[in-house]
C-alpha positions as a LaTeX table, in Angstrom:
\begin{tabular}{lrrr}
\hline
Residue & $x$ (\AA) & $y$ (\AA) & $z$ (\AA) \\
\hline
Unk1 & 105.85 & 241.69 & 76.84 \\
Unk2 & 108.59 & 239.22 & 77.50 \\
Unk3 & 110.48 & 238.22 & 74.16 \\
Unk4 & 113.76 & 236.84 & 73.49 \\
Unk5 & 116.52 & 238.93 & 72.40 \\
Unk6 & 116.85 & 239.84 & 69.27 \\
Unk7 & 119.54 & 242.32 & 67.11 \\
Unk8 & 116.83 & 244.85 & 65.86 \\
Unk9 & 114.96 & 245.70 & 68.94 \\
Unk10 & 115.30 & 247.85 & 71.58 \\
Unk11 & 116.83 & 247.03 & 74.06 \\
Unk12 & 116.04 & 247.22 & 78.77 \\
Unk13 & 117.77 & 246.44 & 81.17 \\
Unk14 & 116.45 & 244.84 & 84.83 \\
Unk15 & 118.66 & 245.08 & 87.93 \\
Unk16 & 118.46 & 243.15 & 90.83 \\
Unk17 & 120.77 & 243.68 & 93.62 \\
Unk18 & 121.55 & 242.99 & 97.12 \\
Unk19 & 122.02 & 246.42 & 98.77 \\
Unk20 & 124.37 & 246.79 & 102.08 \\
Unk21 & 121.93 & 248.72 & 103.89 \\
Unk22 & 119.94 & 247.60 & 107.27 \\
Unk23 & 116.82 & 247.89 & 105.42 \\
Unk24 & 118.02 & 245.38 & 102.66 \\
Unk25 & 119.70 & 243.47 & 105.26 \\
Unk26 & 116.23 & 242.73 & 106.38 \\
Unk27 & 114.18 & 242.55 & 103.51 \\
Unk28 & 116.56 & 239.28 & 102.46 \\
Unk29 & 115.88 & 238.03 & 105.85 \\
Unk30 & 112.23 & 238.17 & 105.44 \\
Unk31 & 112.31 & 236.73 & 102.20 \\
Unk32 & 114.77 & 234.82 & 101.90 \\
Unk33 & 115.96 & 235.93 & 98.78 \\
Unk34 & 119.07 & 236.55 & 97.40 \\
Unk35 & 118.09 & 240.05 & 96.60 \\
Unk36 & 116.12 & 242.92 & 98.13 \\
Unk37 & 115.83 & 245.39 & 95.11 \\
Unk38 & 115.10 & 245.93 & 91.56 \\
Unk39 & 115.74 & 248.52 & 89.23 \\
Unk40 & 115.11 & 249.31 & 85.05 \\
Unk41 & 117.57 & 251.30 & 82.83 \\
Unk42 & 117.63 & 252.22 & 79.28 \\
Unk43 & 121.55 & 251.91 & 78.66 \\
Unk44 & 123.86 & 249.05 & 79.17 \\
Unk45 & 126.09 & 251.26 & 81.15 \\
Unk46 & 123.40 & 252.14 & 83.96 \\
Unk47 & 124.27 & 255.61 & 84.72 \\
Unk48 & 120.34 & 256.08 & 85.17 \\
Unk49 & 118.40 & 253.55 & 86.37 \\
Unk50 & 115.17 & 253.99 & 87.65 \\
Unk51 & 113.00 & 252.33 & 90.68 \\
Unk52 & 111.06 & 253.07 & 94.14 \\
Unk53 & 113.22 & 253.45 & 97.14 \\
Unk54 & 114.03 & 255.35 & 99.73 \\
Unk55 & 115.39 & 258.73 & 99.14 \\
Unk56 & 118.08 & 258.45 & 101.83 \\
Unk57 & 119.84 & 255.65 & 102.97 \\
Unk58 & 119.33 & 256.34 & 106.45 \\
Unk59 & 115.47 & 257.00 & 106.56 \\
Unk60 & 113.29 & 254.12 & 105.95 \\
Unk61 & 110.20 & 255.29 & 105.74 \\
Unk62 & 110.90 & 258.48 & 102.80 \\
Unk63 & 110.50 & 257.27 & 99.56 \\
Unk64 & 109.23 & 257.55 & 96.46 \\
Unk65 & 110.07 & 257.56 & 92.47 \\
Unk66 & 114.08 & 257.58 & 92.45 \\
Unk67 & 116.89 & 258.01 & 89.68 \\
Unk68 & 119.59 & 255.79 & 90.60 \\
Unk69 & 123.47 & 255.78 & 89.49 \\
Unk70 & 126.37 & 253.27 & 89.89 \\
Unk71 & 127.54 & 255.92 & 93.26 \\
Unk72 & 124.22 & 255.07 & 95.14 \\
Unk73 & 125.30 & 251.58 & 95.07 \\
Unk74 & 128.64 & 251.73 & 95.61 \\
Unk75 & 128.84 & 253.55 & 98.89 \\
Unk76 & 132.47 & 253.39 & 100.54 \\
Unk77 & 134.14 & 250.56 & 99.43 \\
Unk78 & 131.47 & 248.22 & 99.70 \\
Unk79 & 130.53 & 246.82 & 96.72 \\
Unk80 & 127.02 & 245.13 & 95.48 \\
Unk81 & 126.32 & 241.89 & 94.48 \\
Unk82 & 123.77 & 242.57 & 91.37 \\
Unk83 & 122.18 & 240.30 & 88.62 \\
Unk84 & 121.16 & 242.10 & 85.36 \\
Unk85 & 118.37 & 241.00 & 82.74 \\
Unk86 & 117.64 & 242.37 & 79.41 \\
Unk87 & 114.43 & 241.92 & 77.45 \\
Unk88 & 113.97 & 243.14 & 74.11 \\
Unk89 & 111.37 & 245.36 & 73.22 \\
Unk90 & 109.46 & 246.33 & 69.95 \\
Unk91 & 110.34 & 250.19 & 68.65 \\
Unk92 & 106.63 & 251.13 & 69.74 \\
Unk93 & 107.08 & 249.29 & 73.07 \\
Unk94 & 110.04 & 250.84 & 73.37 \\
Unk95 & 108.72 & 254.19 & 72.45 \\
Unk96 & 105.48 & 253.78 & 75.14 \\
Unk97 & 108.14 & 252.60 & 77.96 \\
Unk98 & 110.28 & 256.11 & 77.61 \\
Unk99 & 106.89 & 258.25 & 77.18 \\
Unk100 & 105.44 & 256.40 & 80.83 \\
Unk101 & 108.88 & 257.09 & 82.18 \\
Unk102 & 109.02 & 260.51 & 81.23 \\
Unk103 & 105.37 & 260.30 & 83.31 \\
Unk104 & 106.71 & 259.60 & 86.16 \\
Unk105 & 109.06 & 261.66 & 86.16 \\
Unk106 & 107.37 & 264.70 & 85.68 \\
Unk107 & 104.85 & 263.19 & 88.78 \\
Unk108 & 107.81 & 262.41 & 90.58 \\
Unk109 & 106.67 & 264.87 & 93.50 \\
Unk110 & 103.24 & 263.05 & 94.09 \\
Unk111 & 104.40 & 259.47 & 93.72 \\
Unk112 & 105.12 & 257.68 & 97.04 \\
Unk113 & 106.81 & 254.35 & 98.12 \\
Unk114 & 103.96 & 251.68 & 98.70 \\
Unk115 & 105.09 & 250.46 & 102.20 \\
Unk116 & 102.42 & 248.82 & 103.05 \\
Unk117 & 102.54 & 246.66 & 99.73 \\
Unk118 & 106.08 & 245.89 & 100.96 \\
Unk119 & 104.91 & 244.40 & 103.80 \\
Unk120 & 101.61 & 242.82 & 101.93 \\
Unk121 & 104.31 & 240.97 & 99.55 \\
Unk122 & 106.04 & 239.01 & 102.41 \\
Unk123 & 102.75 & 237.63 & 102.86 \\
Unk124 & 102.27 & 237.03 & 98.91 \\
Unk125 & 99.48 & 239.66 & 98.52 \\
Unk126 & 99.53 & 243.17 & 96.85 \\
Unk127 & 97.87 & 246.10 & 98.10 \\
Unk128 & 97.00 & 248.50 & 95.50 \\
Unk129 & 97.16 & 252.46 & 96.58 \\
Unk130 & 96.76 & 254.57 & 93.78 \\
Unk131 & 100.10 & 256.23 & 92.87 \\
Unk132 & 102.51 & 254.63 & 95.72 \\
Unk133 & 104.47 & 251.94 & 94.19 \\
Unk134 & 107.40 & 249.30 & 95.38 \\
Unk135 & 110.54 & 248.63 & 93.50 \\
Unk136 & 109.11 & 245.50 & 92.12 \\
Unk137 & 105.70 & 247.40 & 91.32 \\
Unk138 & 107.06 & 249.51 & 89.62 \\
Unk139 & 109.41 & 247.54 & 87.18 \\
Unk140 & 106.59 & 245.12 & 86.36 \\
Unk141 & 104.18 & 248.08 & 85.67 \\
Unk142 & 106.05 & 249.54 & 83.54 \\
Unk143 & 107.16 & 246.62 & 81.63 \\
Unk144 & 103.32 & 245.60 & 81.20 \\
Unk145 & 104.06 & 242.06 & 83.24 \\
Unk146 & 100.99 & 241.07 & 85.17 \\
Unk147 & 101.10 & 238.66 & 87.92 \\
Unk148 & 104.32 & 238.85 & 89.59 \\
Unk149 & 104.07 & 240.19 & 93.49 \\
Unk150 & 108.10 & 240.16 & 94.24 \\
Unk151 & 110.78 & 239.65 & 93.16 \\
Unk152 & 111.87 & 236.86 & 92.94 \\
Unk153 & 109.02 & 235.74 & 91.01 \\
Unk154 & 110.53 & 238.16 & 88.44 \\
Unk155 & 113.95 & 236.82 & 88.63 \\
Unk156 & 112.25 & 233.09 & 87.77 \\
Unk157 & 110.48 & 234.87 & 84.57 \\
Unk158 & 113.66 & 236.30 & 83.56 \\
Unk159 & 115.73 & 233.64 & 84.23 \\
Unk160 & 116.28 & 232.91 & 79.76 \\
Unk161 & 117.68 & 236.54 & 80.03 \\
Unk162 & 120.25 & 236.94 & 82.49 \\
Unk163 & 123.32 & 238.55 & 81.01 \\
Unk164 & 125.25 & 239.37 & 84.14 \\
Unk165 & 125.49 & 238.21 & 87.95 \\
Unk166 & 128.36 & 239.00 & 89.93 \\
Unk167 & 130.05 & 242.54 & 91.49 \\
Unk168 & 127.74 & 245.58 & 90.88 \\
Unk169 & 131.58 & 247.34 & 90.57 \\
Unk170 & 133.02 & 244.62 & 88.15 \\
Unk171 & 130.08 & 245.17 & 85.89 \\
Unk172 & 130.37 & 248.96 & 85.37 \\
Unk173 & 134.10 & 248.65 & 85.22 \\
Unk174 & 134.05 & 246.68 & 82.50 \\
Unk175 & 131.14 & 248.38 & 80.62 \\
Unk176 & 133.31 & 251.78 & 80.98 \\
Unk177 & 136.46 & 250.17 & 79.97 \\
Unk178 & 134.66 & 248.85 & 76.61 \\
Unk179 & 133.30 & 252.04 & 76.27 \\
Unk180 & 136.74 & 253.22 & 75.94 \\
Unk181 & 137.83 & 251.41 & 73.26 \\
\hline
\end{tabular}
């Protein structure tokens, strides 16, 4: 499903970051990657994103199917280091992304966080439990890309499509402000 960009398609947008919680705190340390989570949103502006997380910042171990904003990620005064991606899909891609989002969604409530495929990954393996998903499961599901187990396998595939790296703040700043004009 990966194409180049081009002016007449649809366009997605991937977002890693590196959170400034505990739990991402040791995620990096187990993987030794620059960053610990990865999101998808339909808008340049990312006031929705959507992933598989926790559903408090305190509690590791509740999660599930999550709609994320710019506040979840800017908690306090910390900010986020992020790195955003955008592939470009065909109007019927397009079309069948928004209609499996809407999916999951509206299964949101029987959808878990695949915890035990987190901890599979650091050993390069996936562990397949039938509606429980990661982050990086998730993104790659629903983008139809096979073969990728974390992610920064994902960030190598998408490396032709970075658009942004840098402050998680910056970056919606700067969206807003062009908004503006």
């Amino acid at each position: 499903m990966i194409k180049n960009n081009l002016s007449d398609k649809k366009e997605v947008y991937i977002v890693f970051s590196k959170t400034n919680t505990l739990m991402g705190k040791v995620i990096r340390g187990v993987t030794r990657n620059v960053y610990n989570h990865v999101s998808l949103a339909l808008e340049d502006d990312l006031e929705i994103m959507y992933s598989f997380g926790r559903y408090h910042i305190n509690s590791p171990l509740v999660g599930g199917f999550i709609l994320e904003n710019p506040s979840r990620y800017l908690l306090g005064k910390k900010d986020v280091t992020t790195k955003i991606c955008t592939l470009s899909l065909e109007e019927e891609e397009y079309a069948n992304l928004k209609s499996e989002l809407l999916s999951f969604i509206a299964d949101k409530s029987t959808i878990i966080y695949n915890s035990f495929s987190a901890v599979f990954s650091v050993f390069h393996k996936k562990l397949h439990i039938d509606k429980a998903y990661t982050c990086i499961e998730f993104v790659t599901s629903i983008l139809k890309i096979d073969d990728v187990i974390n992610i920064k396998e994902l960030e190598e595939l998408l490396k032709d499509n970075v658009i942004y790296e840098g402050s998680f703040k910056e970056y919606v700043q700067a969206i807003n402000l062009a908004q503006d004009e």
